[in-house]
Structures are given as C-alpha cells and as structure tokens.
Coordinates of C-alpha atoms and ligand atoms in Angstrom, one line a residue:
M13 CA 81.7 111.5 111.1
R14 CA 82.6 113.6 107.6
N15 CA 79.7 115.8 107.6
G16 CA 76.3 116.5 108.6
I17 CA 74.3 115.5 105.5
R18 CA 75.4 111.5 105.9
V19 CA 73.2 109.2 106.8
V20 CA 74.3 106.2 108.1
Q21 CA 76.7 104.1 105.9
Q22 CA 76.9 101.4 107.6
V23 CA 75.2 98.4 106.7
C24 CA 73.7 96.1 109.0
L25 CA 74.4 91.9 108.2
C26 CA 71.7 90.4 111.0
P27 CA 70.2 86.8 110.9
F28 CA 66.2 86.5 109.8
K29 CA 64.8 87.2 113.0
F30 CA 61.2 85.4 112.3
F31 CA 62.8 81.7 111.1
H32 CA 64.1 81.0 114.7
K33 CA 60.5 81.0 115.8
I34 CA 59.2 79.2 113.1
R35 CA 61.5 76.1 113.7
L36 CA 60.8 75.9 117.3
M37 CA 56.9 75.8 116.9
W38 CA 58.0 73.2 114.8
L39 CA 60.1 71.5 117.2
K40 CA 56.5 71.7 120.0
S41 CA 54.4 70.1 117.5
K42 CA 56.4 67.2 116.5
L43 CA 57.5 66.7 120.4
T44 CA 54.0 66.6 121.3
S45 CA 52.8 63.8 118.4
S46 CA 56.4 62.0 119.4
I47 CA 55.4 61.8 123.7
N48 CA 52.7 58.7 122.6
A49 CA 54.5 57.5 120.2
F50 CA 57.5 57.2 123.3
G51 CA 55.1 55.2 125.3
S52 CA 55.2 52.3 123.7
L53 CA 58.6 51.2 123.5
S54 CA 60.9 49.0 125.9
R55 CA 63.1 50.8 129.0
S56 CA 66.3 50.6 127.4
R57 CA 65.0 52.2 123.5
K58 CA 63.4 54.3 126.0
V59 CA 66.6 56.2 127.0
I60 CA 67.8 55.5 123.9
V61 CA 64.9 57.6 122.3
A62 CA 65.4 60.3 125.4
V63 CA 69.4 61.1 125.2
L64 CA 68.8 61.5 121.3
L65 CA 65.8 63.9 122.3
L66 CA 67.8 65.7 124.8
L67 CA 70.7 65.9 121.9
I68 CA 68.5 67.6 119.3
L69 CA 66.7 70.1 122.4
V70 CA 70.6 71.3 123.3
Y71 CA 71.8 71.2 119.5
Y72 CA 68.2 74.1 118.6
L73 CA 68.7 75.7 122.3
G74 CA 72.4 75.7 121.8
A75 CA 71.8 77.4 118.5
S76 CA 69.1 79.5 119.2
L77 CA 71.2 80.3 122.1
F78 CA 74.4 81.5 120.5
G79 CA 73.6 82.1 116.8
H80 CA 69.9 83.6 117.0
G81 CA 69.9 85.2 120.1
G82 CA 71.7 89.0 119.8
T83 CA 70.3 89.8 116.5
T84 CA 70.9 93.1 117.6
K85 CA 74.2 92.9 119.0
R86 CA 78.0 92.9 117.3
P87 CA 78.5 89.1 116.2
N88 CA 81.4 87.5 118.6
L89 CA 84.5 87.2 116.5
S90 CA 87.6 85.5 119.0
N91 CA 85.5 82.2 116.9
G92 CA 87.2 81.2 114.2
C93 CA 85.5 82.4 111.3
L94 CA 88.1 85.4 110.2
D95 CA 91.1 83.5 110.2
E96 CA 90.1 80.6 107.6
K97 CA 90.2 82.9 104.4
V98 CA 92.6 85.5 105.8
Q99 CA 94.7 82.7 106.4
T100 CA 95.2 81.9 103.1
F101 CA 97.3 84.9 102.7
F102 CA 100.4 83.8 105.1
K103 CA 102.3 83.0 102.7
Q104 CA 102.7 85.8 100.8
S105 CA 102.5 87.9 103.9
L106 CA 105.7 86.1 104.8
N107 CA 107.4 87.4 102.0
Y108 CA 105.9 90.9 102.2
D109 CA 104.1 90.7 99.0
A110 CA 100.9 90.2 101.1
F111 CA 100.1 92.2 104.4
I112 CA 97.0 91.2 106.6
N113 CA 95.6 93.5 108.9
H114 CA 93.1 92.4 112.0
N115 CA 90.8 95.1 113.6
P116 CA 92.1 95.5 116.4
L117 CA 95.6 95.2 114.7
E118 CA 97.2 92.0 115.9
E119 CA 101.0 91.9 118.0
D120 CA 103.1 91.4 115.0
E121 CA 100.6 93.2 112.2
K122 CA 102.0 96.7 110.9
P123 CA 99.4 98.7 109.8
Y124 CA 99.2 99.3 106.2
P125 CA 96.0 101.1 104.6
A126 CA 93.5 98.8 101.8
Y127 CA 94.6 101.3 99.6
T128 CA 94.5 100.5 95.8
G129 CA 94.8 103.0 93.1
N130 CA 95.4 103.6 88.9
G131 CA 96.9 106.9 88.0
H132 CA 93.5 108.1 87.5
L133 CA 91.2 107.5 90.7
A134 CA 92.2 106.1 94.1
A135 CA 89.8 104.8 96.9
A136 CA 90.2 102.5 100.3
F137 CA 88.6 100.1 102.6
G138 CA 88.6 101.1 106.5
T139 CA 89.1 104.4 105.3
E140 CA 86.8 107.6 106.4
N141 CA 87.0 109.4 103.2
G142 CA 85.8 108.5 100.1
L143 CA 87.6 108.9 96.3
F144 CA 91.0 111.0 95.4
I145 CA 91.5 112.5 91.7
R146 CA 94.7 113.8 90.3
L147 CA 95.7 116.9 91.5
N148 CA 99.3 117.7 90.3
R149 CA 101.7 114.5 90.9
A150 CA 99.7 112.3 93.2
L151 CA 96.2 111.1 93.9
A152 CA 95.6 113.9 96.4
L153 CA 92.3 115.5 95.3
P154 CA 89.2 114.2 97.4
V155 CA 85.8 113.8 96.3
N156 CA 83.1 114.0 98.4
F157 CA 82.6 110.7 96.7
Y158 CA 81.4 107.3 99.2
P159 CA 81.8 104.3 96.6
V160 CA 82.5 102.0 98.9
V161 CA 80.2 99.8 100.7
N162 CA 80.8 99.1 104.0
M163 CA 79.6 97.0 106.7
N164 CA 79.5 97.7 110.7
I165 CA 81.0 94.6 111.6
D166 CA 84.4 93.6 112.7
Q167 CA 86.7 92.8 109.8
S168 CA 89.8 91.7 108.9
F169 CA 92.3 94.0 105.7
V170 CA 94.6 92.2 103.6
L171 CA 96.5 94.5 101.0
D172 CA 97.8 92.9 98.0
I173 CA 100.1 94.2 96.8
K174 CA 101.3 92.0 94.2
S175 CA 97.6 91.8 92.2
G176 CA 97.0 95.0 93.4
I177 CA 93.7 93.9 95.0
V178 CA 92.7 95.2 98.8
H179 CA 90.5 92.5 100.4
K180 CA 88.1 93.0 103.1
F181 CA 86.6 89.9 105.3
Q182 CA 83.7 90.0 107.8
S183 CA 82.3 86.9 108.8
F184 CA 80.2 86.0 111.9
K185 CA 79.1 82.2 113.2
Q186 CA 76.1 81.2 113.4
S187 CA 74.6 77.2 114.0
W188 CA 78.2 76.1 114.5
H189 CA 78.9 77.4 110.4
C190 CA 80.7 80.9 109.4
V191 CA 78.5 83.2 107.6
Q192 CA 81.0 84.9 105.2
V193 CA 81.3 88.3 103.4
E194 CA 84.2 89.0 101.5
S195 CA 84.8 92.4 99.4
S196 CA 87.6 92.9 97.0
L197 CA 88.1 96.6 95.5
Y198 CA 90.6 97.9 92.7
A199 CA 91.1 100.4 90.8
H200 CA 91.6 99.0 87.3
R201 CA 94.9 99.1 85.9
S202 CA 94.6 99.7 82.4
R203 CA 90.7 101.4 82.2
P204 CA 91.5 104.2 84.9
S205 CA 88.6 105.9 84.9
V206 CA 87.4 102.0 86.5
L207 CA 86.8 101.7 89.7
V208 CA 85.5 97.6 91.1
Q209 CA 84.1 96.2 94.0
D210 CA 82.8 92.6 94.1
I211 CA 81.6 91.3 96.9
S212 CA 80.8 87.8 97.7
I213 CA 78.2 86.3 100.9
S214 CA 78.2 82.9 101.0
N215 CA 75.6 81.4 104.0
P216 CA 76.1 77.8 104.7
T217 CA 73.8 77.4 107.3
G218 CA 70.7 76.1 107.5
D219 CA 69.2 79.7 107.7
P220 CA 68.6 82.7 105.9
V221 CA 70.4 85.4 106.2
T222 CA 69.2 88.9 105.8
V223 CA 71.8 91.1 104.7
D224 CA 71.1 95.9 104.1
F225 CA 73.4 97.3 102.1
D226 CA 74.2 101.1 102.2
Q227 CA 75.1 102.5 98.9
I228 CA 76.0 106.3 99.7
G229 CA 77.4 107.9 96.3
A230 CA 77.7 111.4 96.4
S231 CA 76.8 113.1 100.2
G232 CA 78.1 116.4 101.3
W233 CA 79.2 117.3 97.5
T234 CA 77.8 121.2 97.1
G235 CA 76.0 121.7 94.0
A236 CA 76.3 118.0 92.4
Q237 CA 73.4 116.3 90.9
T238 CA 73.2 113.1 90.8
K239 CA 70.6 111.4 88.5
T240 CA 69.6 107.4 88.0
L241 CA 70.1 106.1 84.9
Q242 CA 69.2 102.8 83.0
L243 CA 71.4 100.0 81.3
R244 CA 70.9 96.8 79.0
N245 CA 72.7 94.4 78.8
G246 CA 72.5 91.1 76.7
N247 CA 72.7 88.8 79.9
E248 CA 71.8 90.0 82.8
G249 CA 68.7 92.8 81.6
V250 CA 68.1 96.4 82.5
Y251 CA 69.8 97.5 85.9
N252 CA 70.3 101.4 87.3
Y253 CA 73.2 103.0 87.3
R254 CA 73.6 106.2 89.3
L255 CA 75.0 109.3 87.5
S256 CA 76.8 112.7 89.5
T257 CA 78.1 115.0 88.3
G258 CA 79.3 118.4 89.4
I259 CA 82.7 120.5 90.5
V260 CA 85.2 120.0 93.2
L261 CA 87.3 122.6 95.1
V262 CA 90.5 122.5 94.7
P263 CA 92.5 123.2 98.1
D264 CA 94.3 126.5 98.9
H265 CA 93.6 127.1 95.1
P266 CA 90.6 129.6 95.5
D267 CA 90.0 130.0 90.8
L268 CA 90.6 126.5 90.3
V269 CA 88.6 123.5 90.2
V270 CA 88.1 120.1 88.9
G271 CA 84.8 119.3 86.5
A272 CA 84.1 115.2 87.6
A273 CA 81.1 113.4 86.9
I274 CA 81.0 109.4 88.3
A275 CA 78.6 106.9 87.8
T276 CA 78.0 103.6 90.4
R277 CA 76.5 101.0 89.3
V278 CA 73.3 100.8 91.7
I279 CA 72.7 97.8 93.8
T280 CA 69.9 95.5 93.3
D281 CA 67.6 95.4 96.5
T282 CA 69.0 97.6 99.6
T283 CA 67.8 94.4 101.8
L284 CA 68.9 90.5 101.1
V285 CA 67.7 87.1 101.9
I286 CA 70.8 84.8 101.6
K287 CA 69.2 81.8 101.2
P288 CA 70.4 78.4 103.0
N289 CA 73.4 77.1 102.1
S290 CA 74.0 79.3 99.1
K291 CA 76.3 82.3 97.5
H292 CA 75.5 86.0 96.6
K293 CA 76.8 88.3 94.2
Q294 CA 77.7 91.7 93.9
H295 CA 79.5 93.5 91.0
I296 CA 79.4 96.9 92.0
V297 CA 81.3 99.0 89.4
T298 CA 82.2 102.8 89.8
V299 CA 83.4 104.8 85.8
V300 CA 85.0 108.2 87.1
H301 CA 86.1 111.0 84.5
Y302 CA 87.4 114.3 85.1
T303 CA 89.4 117.6 83.6
K304 CA 92.9 119.2 85.1
G305 CA 92.8 121.7 87.5
M306 CA 90.5 124.9 85.4
T307 CA 88.3 128.0 85.7
K308 CA 84.8 127.0 86.8
A309 CA 82.9 128.2 83.5
E310 CA 85.8 126.1 81.9
A311 CA 84.6 123.1 84.0
E312 CA 81.0 122.9 83.9
S313 CA 81.2 123.8 79.9
N314 CA 83.0 119.9 80.3
I315 CA 80.8 118.4 81.8
P316 CA 78.3 116.5 78.8
E317 CA 81.5 115.7 77.5
L318 CA 82.4 113.8 80.8
T319 CA 79.2 112.6 80.9
K320 CA 79.3 111.1 77.2
K321 CA 82.7 109.4 78.4
V322 CA 80.8 107.9 82.0
K323 CA 78.2 106.5 80.2
K324 CA 81.0 105.0 77.9
D325 CA 82.8 103.2 79.7
M326 CA 80.0 102.2 82.2
E327 CA 77.6 100.3 79.2
E328 CA 81.5 98.7 78.3
V329 CA 83.1 97.4 81.2
M330 CA 79.6 96.4 82.4
N331 CA 79.7 93.7 79.5
I332 CA 82.5 92.6 80.5
N333 CA 82.8 89.5 82.3
E334 CA 83.7 89.9 86.2
K335 CA 86.0 87.8 86.1
L336 CA 87.6 89.1 82.7
L337 CA 88.1 92.3 84.1
L338 CA 89.5 91.3 87.5
R339 CA 92.3 89.1 85.1
E340 CA 92.8 91.6 82.9
H341 CA 93.8 93.8 86.3
V342 CA 96.0 91.5 87.8
K343 CA 97.8 90.6 84.5
V344 CA 99.3 94.5 84.4
W345 CA 100.0 94.1 88.0
E346 CA 102.6 91.5 87.3
Q347 CA 103.8 92.3 84.6
L348 CA 104.9 95.4 86.4
W349 CA 106.4 94.0 89.6
K350 CA 108.7 91.8 86.9
T351 CA 111.3 94.0 88.2
G352 CA 111.8 94.7 91.6
F353 CA 114.1 94.7 94.4
S354 CA 115.0 92.5 97.6
I355 CA 117.0 92.3 100.8
S356 CA 117.2 91.1 103.1
D357 CA 115.9 91.8 107.0
S358 CA 118.1 93.3 109.3
K359 CA 117.4 94.1 112.8
A360 CA 119.0 97.3 113.2
Q361 CA 116.9 100.5 114.4
K362 CA 115.4 102.9 111.9
A363 CA 116.6 99.6 108.9
I364 CA 114.2 99.7 106.2
N365 CA 112.9 96.1 105.8
G366 CA 111.4 94.8 102.5
G367 CA 107.5 95.0 104.0
K368 CA 108.1 99.5 104.4
I369 CA 109.9 98.7 101.0
N370 CA 107.5 96.9 99.4
T371 CA 104.2 99.1 100.4
T372 CA 106.6 101.6 99.8
I373 CA 106.4 101.2 96.3
Y374 CA 102.9 99.8 96.1
Y375 CA 102.0 103.0 97.4
V376 CA 103.7 105.3 94.7
L377 CA 103.1 103.1 91.3
C378 CA 99.1 103.3 92.8
N379 CA 99.3 107.2 92.2
V380 CA 100.9 106.7 88.9
P381 CA 99.6 105.9 85.3
A382 CA 100.3 102.3 83.5
P383 CA 100.2 103.9 79.4
L384 CA 101.2 101.3 78.3
H385 CA 98.9 98.9 79.3
E386 CA 95.7 101.0 79.3
I387 CA 93.5 99.9 76.5
T388 CA 93.2 103.3 74.8
T389 CA 97.0 104.0 73.9
T390 CA 97.5 103.3 70.3
K391 CA 100.5 101.0 68.7
Q392 CA 102.5 104.4 68.4
Q393 CA 102.2 105.8 71.7
R394 CA 103.2 102.6 72.8
N395 CA 106.4 102.5 71.3
E396 CA 107.5 105.7 71.9
I397 CA 107.1 104.5 75.9
L398 CA 109.6 101.5 74.6
K399 CA 112.3 103.9 73.4
V400 CA 112.2 106.6 76.7
L401 CA 112.2 103.3 79.0
Y402 CA 115.2 101.1 76.9
Y403 CA 117.9 104.5 77.2
P404 CA 117.4 105.9 81.1
D405 CA 119.5 108.9 80.8
T406 CA 121.1 110.0 84.0
C407 CA 119.1 107.7 86.2
Y408 CA 119.7 107.6 89.1
A409 CA 121.9 110.8 90.0
G410 CA 121.4 111.2 94.0
H411 CA 123.0 108.9 97.4
S412 CA 120.8 105.7 97.6
T413 CA 117.4 106.7 98.5
L414 CA 116.7 103.7 101.2
Q415 CA 118.6 106.1 103.3
A416 CA 116.5 109.4 103.3
E417 CA 114.3 109.3 106.4
T418 CA 111.2 111.3 104.9
L419 CA 110.6 109.0 101.5
W420 CA 109.4 106.1 104.2
M421 CA 107.4 107.9 106.2
D422 CA 104.4 105.6 108.0
V423 CA 101.4 106.0 106.0
V424 CA 98.0 106.4 107.6
D425 CA 95.7 107.6 105.4
E426 CA 95.6 108.6 102.3
D427 CA 96.5 111.9 102.5
H428 CA 99.5 110.9 104.0
I429 CA 99.9 108.0 101.0
A430 CA 99.7 111.5 98.2
R431 CA 102.4 113.4 100.3
V432 CA 105.1 110.7 100.5
V433 CA 104.2 109.6 96.1
T434 CA 104.9 113.9 96.1
T435 CA 108.5 113.9 98.1
W436 CA 109.7 110.3 96.1
M437 CA 108.5 111.7 92.0
I438 CA 110.1 115.5 93.3
T439 CA 113.5 113.2 94.2
L440 CA 113.4 111.1 91.3
E441 CA 113.2 114.2 88.9
K442 CA 115.5 115.9 90.2
Q443 CA 118.3 113.2 90.3
G444 CA 118.3 113.1 86.6
C445 CA 115.2 110.1 86.5
S446 CA 112.5 112.9 85.1
G447 CA 112.6 111.5 81.4
I448 CA 111.1 107.7 82.4
V449 CA 109.6 109.1 85.4
Q450 CA 106.9 110.4 82.6
S451 CA 106.3 107.3 81.1
G452 CA 104.6 106.1 83.5
A453 CA 104.2 103.5 86.5
E454 CA 107.3 101.3 85.1
G455 CA 109.4 104.6 84.2
V456 CA 108.5 105.2 87.9
L457 CA 109.5 101.5 88.9
Q458 CA 113.0 101.1 88.0
A459 CA 114.0 104.7 89.1
M460 CA 112.7 104.0 92.2
V461 CA 115.1 100.1 92.0
L462 CA 117.8 102.3 90.7
S463 CA 117.4 104.9 93.5
F464 CA 117.5 102.1 96.6
G465 CA 121.0 100.8 95.1
A466 CA 122.3 105.1 93.6
L467 CA 122.5 102.8 90.6
E468 CA 123.6 105.8 88.1
F469 CA 123.5 105.1 84.0
K470 CA 125.6 107.3 82.4
N471 CA 126.8 107.0 79.0
Q472 CA 125.1 103.8 78.5
H473 CA 126.9 102.4 81.5
L474 CA 125.7 101.5 84.6
E475 CA 126.9 102.5 87.8
L476 CA 126.4 100.9 91.5
K477 CA 127.7 103.3 93.5
R478 CA 128.5 102.3 97.3
H479 CA 130.9 102.2 99.5
P480 CA 131.8 98.3 99.9
K481 CA 131.3 98.9 104.1
E482 CA 127.7 99.7 103.2
L483 CA 126.9 96.0 101.7
H484 CA 126.1 94.5 104.4
R485 CA 122.9 92.7 103.7
D486 CA 121.9 90.6 100.7
I487 CA 120.5 93.0 97.9
F488 CA 119.0 91.8 94.1
F489 CA 117.8 94.4 91.4
H490 CA 116.4 92.1 88.8
R491 CA 115.5 93.3 85.9
I492 CA 116.2 96.7 85.3
N493 CA 115.7 97.9 81.5
Y494 CA 119.3 97.8 79.3
G495 CA 119.2 99.0 76.3
N496 CA 116.4 97.9 73.6
N497 CA 115.0 94.7 75.2
T498 CA 118.0 93.6 78.0
H499 CA 117.9 93.2 81.1
V500 CA 120.3 92.6 84.1
N501 CA 119.9 91.6 87.5
I502 CA 122.4 92.2 90.1
S503 CA 123.3 90.7 93.4
V504 CA 125.0 91.5 96.4
I505 CA 125.6 88.7 98.0
V506 CA 127.7 89.3 101.9
G507 CA 130.0 86.3 102.3
E508 CA 130.4 84.4 105.1
D509 CA 133.5 86.7 106.1
N510 CA 131.3 89.2 105.5
K511 CA 132.4 90.9 102.3
A512 CA 129.9 91.4 99.3
N513 CA 130.4 89.5 96.2
L514 CA 128.6 91.2 93.3
Y515 CA 127.1 89.1 90.2
V516 CA 126.1 90.5 87.6
S517 CA 124.1 88.3 84.7
L518 CA 121.9 89.5 81.2
D519 CA 119.3 88.1 79.6
R520 CA 120.2 88.9 76.3
N521 CA 123.7 88.7 75.2
D522 CA 123.1 90.7 71.5
K523 CA 125.9 92.2 71.9
P524 CA 129.5 92.0 73.8
Y525 CA 128.8 93.5 77.8
Y526 CA 130.9 94.2 80.3
A527 CA 130.9 94.3 84.4
C528 CA 134.3 95.4 86.2
D529 CA 134.2 96.3 90.4
A530 CA 135.6 99.1 92.1
G531 CA 136.5 102.3 90.0
C532 CA 137.5 99.4 87.6
V533 CA 140.9 99.4 88.4
D534 CA 141.5 95.2 87.0
A535 CA 140.3 94.8 83.2
P536 CA 136.3 94.9 83.0
I537 CA 135.4 90.6 82.2
Q538 CA 132.8 90.1 79.8
L539 CA 129.1 89.1 80.6
R540 CA 127.3 86.1 79.3
Ligands
NAG624 C1 84.4 87.0 122.9 O1 84.7 85.4 122.6 C2 85.7 85.2 123.7 C3 85.9 84.2 123.6 O2 85.3 83.0 123.5 C4 86.0 86.9 124.7 O3 87.5 85.9 125.5 C5 85.7 87.7 124.3 O4 85.5 88.1 125.4 C6 84.0 88.1 123.7 N1 84.6 89.1 122.9 C7 82.8 89.6 123.4 C8 82.9 91.1 122.9 O5 82.5 89.2 124.0
NAG625 C1 109.1 92.1 99.2 O1 109.9 91.8 99.7 C2 110.8 90.9 99.8 C3 112.1 91.5 100.4 O2 112.8 92.4 99.9 C4 111.1 90.6 98.1 O3 111.7 89.5 98.3 C5 110.1 90.7 97.5 O4 110.1 90.0 96.5 C6 109.1 91.7 97.9 N1 107.8 91.5 96.9 C7 107.3 92.4 95.4 C8 106.0 92.4 95.0 O5 108.5 93.2 95.0
NAG626 C1 114.4 96.9 69.3 O1 114.7 95.6 69.0 C2 114.3 95.3 67.7 C3 114.9 93.7 67.3 O2 115.0 93.1 68.3 C4 113.7 96.2 66.6 O3 112.6 95.1 66.0 C5 113.0 97.8 67.4 O4 113.0 98.6 66.3 C6 114.2 97.8 68.2 N1 113.7 99.3 68.9 C7 114.3 100.7 69.2 C8 113.5 101.4 69.9 O5 115.4 100.4 69.1
NAG627 C1 117.1 87.8 86.7 O1 115.5 87.7 88.1 C2 114.7 87.0 87.5 C3 113.4 86.8 89.0 O2 114.3 87.1 89.9 C4 114.7 85.5 87.0 O3 113.1 85.4 86.6 C5 115.5 85.3 85.6 O4 115.7 84.6 85.4 C6 116.6 86.2 86.1 N1 117.9 86.9 84.7 C7 119.1 86.5 84.2 C8 119.1 86.8 82.8 O5 119.4 85.8 85.3

C-alpha cells in the first residue's frame, strides 16, 4: 500500500443480489399453477413436458449455482470470457506492434508496463503509482494523484504502441454470458495536458449487474486543496469535476518544488446498476498543468494561473466528442511511426529483438513532447521545427546503440522507464543529436533510428558505419529525413551466401542523389 490514508481503491464488480431470489419465486408460482394442467395430459405428452421442466430447472439451478452463487467470490476467469477481446490484438502482437499481458503472465509473454505518456504527463494500468510529470529529461516526478479507476477482478492488459493506447480487459461469466469491462487509457498526443480513460461495460446477460466505481484522485498529497466544480455542457447537461491544487516536492532537491493543478471528471454514480442487455460508458478526462522546478513561494504564486488553464482545458475537452478526441490522438501516433526500424528475429542469447526495440522506442517517445502536433503550436514554430528536422547536423556519431546493454534494460515500472529514457536522451545528446532531439518526438525517433544503425549525417551525406561482419540480420530503416521533404529507406538483406546486400531508395528526386559502398572505392551510383 502506498500510504496509510488511502481508502480501498479497488472497485467491486458483483452480480445484483436480489434479482436471483425474485426470479426463483416467480419460477415457484409458475410451477404450482402448471401442475394442475399437467394432470390432464396424455402419457407421452407428460414425458415431454417433464423433460422440458427438468431442462428448465437444470438451466435455472445451473445458472444460480454457477452464475449467482458466489457473489462475494472472485469470478473464475478460466472460462474463455477474457480472451475473446484480447485476441483481437493477436495479429498485431505477432509483429510486435501490440503486447498482451495476461495476469498471471502466460508462458510466452514478456512483461511490458501498460504505460501511456505524452512528454507532459504519464500514467499506467496495473500500477500502485499515480500520475508522473516531467523532471529534467523524463517523466520522473511522481504526484500523489491517482487518476486511473481500477477494478478488483482478474484482468489482462494490452499495450498498443501504434496508437499509443493501453487497454485493460476484465470480464466474468454470468448465466452463460460474459460481462465485459473494457478500459482504455491514453495521454493525449496533441493536447499535452489531457489524460483520458474510457470505460465501457457491456452486460449481454438477462440479469442486472452492479458495478462499484471508486475514484481516488488526490491522496496523501500533503497540503493539496481539493474542491468540486461544475461545468455545463451543451449535450450532456451539468457534470462535476474535482480540482486539486498544491505543490509537489522534488526528491533530492530540498529547495525545489513544482506547483500543480489537476482536475478529473467525477464519475456520475459510484454504484451503478447496468440493466440486462445493455451497455454503459464512462468518459473520464483528467487535465494537468504544472510549473517547472522553483521555490515554494514562486510555485504557490503560480497556482491561480495553473487553475485557470486547467478550467479552460477541461471545458474545451469535455465539449469534444470522445471518438473525435481519440482520433486526434491516434492520428499523431500513426504519423510518428512513419519513421521506423524493423529487424529480423535472432535466437542468439542477449540479442535485441523487435519487441524490445519497439517498446523501448515507445517508452522514450511517451516521455518526449510532440510540439509539431500540439494544437497550441503556431505555424511559424512548426516551420522552425521542420527546419531542424530536415538537417540533422552530425547525428548520430557513436557506435550502434543496439550493442549498448544499459539502453535495453527490462522495465517493470514508471521509475525504470524514466531511468531508461534518461539514459537514452543523454546518449543521443552526447553523440551529436542534441539539435534534432530538441525538436520533440519526431527528432528523437529519427535520432534513435539513426543510432541503431550507427548511421551518421556529415556534410549533407549519410554514412552507414557498420562492418560487413556485423550485418547478419535483415534490417530495414524507413523514412529517414534527408533534406527538405526527402526521405530515405535503407534495407540490409542477408543473402543465401550470408553476405549482406544494401538497398537504398528515396521518395523524392528533386536533385540527383548518389550512393556508394565500403568507403566509396567504386564509383558512386545515382539513385532513382
Ligand atoms: C477456475 O476454473 C478452472 C477450470 O474450470 C480450474 O482449473 C481452476 O482451478 C479454477 N480456479 C479457481 C481459482 O477456482
Ligand atoms: C516492431 O518491430 C517489428 C520487427 O522489428 C517491425 O517490423 C515493426 O514495424 C515494429 N513496429 C513499429 C510500430 O515500429
Ligand atoms: C522546402 O521545400 C519547399 C518546396 O518544396 C519550400 O517551399 C520550403 O520553403 C522548403 N523549406 C525549407 C526549410 O527549405
Ligand atoms: C519506404 O518505406 C515505407 C514503409 O515501408 C514505404 O511506405 C515507402 O513507400 C518507402 N519509400 C520508398 C521510396 O521506397
């Protein structure tokens, strides 16, 4: 438990208790009135009716034994309920674009934290921690604010790196059907102050189901003030949100604090009965604004300004349709992943494979803002960023980062992620990439991809500094920036003779481009 004050955070999901009794009573009265009619039937008809009655009894008793009996027990999930939903990510998981974590982990699953971030804030499913905000190079500063709603039944997580969304699936069986609780969490990529959790509960059974939500928000946050505010929304009427403000201490820096204001939409009913054959949705928006590290007095004087920003963003975001909000977010992640890296699997011990590479890129990008896509960025700022991205000066000047073990540590929580991210950022900055790294997520991804291949830009030419002996896996670099609006793909394909062949292609030929191999002993060839 992370602190003493916190009340039980978990949500109980239990079948509706009274309904079962009512239905059995109904069954009994039906039975007595039918017994009279039963006497007047012929023998063979009696057998059929008796068999039918038996079947009905088995159905109801079965349902009440297995479906309603253990209202206080944890539902047993080895029943096929959960996997239906999780399996929709199976295909993506084969290409390392999504990562499934059952609880407990299945044999072939590697643990990857179900973490989302946008350079300004981060949160995760399946964690004891609350919100994380920026401190230096990573989202390393924990806040005693718990924005995520959890539920106390078995669950599976899916980390969908391509859309930057983490999913949580929970389900249990009731009278032969699966009640499904699906939750997605994302730190919005173009609205950095926004964290969204969408919960959807579907009850396909004939019984009502009761769900208890318990929202924590600020807890153990010393000196924080919380108040409930109202907001009027055109379509939905009035709803409440809770605003917490306070200062966050910076570990190891006694005279440095961060001022923060955080608002979360309050769940309408903490206990909710989901009617038979119906669905229910909750759209929980959290808005976070905070200062840089400063003195306590300075931070406190900034609180009114932060509060104003939070209120403004809350109002704006709550007026956006939840599907549109999600689409905005997913579009940016898709845009980011246009640049990338593929590598064939290697069975060698300690070899870094696709899963590790993709998740590491994802965790790093979660810790970096994407100003190119943020809605507050002006056209002029956008042009400045593009200019930096076109010409990556001397990036990347070191050895291939695929060989540096500290950059590929296994991560189990937010602290680990922050540490790995910091190591990556320092490495890239030191090896000539500080310019493009400053331009945000695009620049960082370019730098990482260049660093995998020890690809170096120098005086407008791009060099692959790898010994042929090192090239024994198929590798594909795609969409590396090369000047204004021009991009290069490079493939390394290992032939049957174990020799690597290089292929290069460009998406724009506004002027002649040349390529050559091994120190340019042979004459360069023109690319077309
Ligand atoms: C859940 O059900 C499976 C098979 O039906 C059984 O093997 C397992 O022991 C059950 N688990 C619990 C906790 O009851
Ligand atoms: C994940 O890794 C695989 C194998 O290297 C690659 O083909 C795929 O494109 C990667 N996915 C993303 C989103 O980069
Ligand atoms: C890039 O090229 C376009 C034309 O294709 C031009 O309008 C733009 O100014 C160029 N940008 C830079 C930074 O050179
Ligand atoms: C580069 O690779 C990307 C991703 O596979 C592909 O969509 C694009 O068409 C390629 N461009 C060129 C010029 O080959």
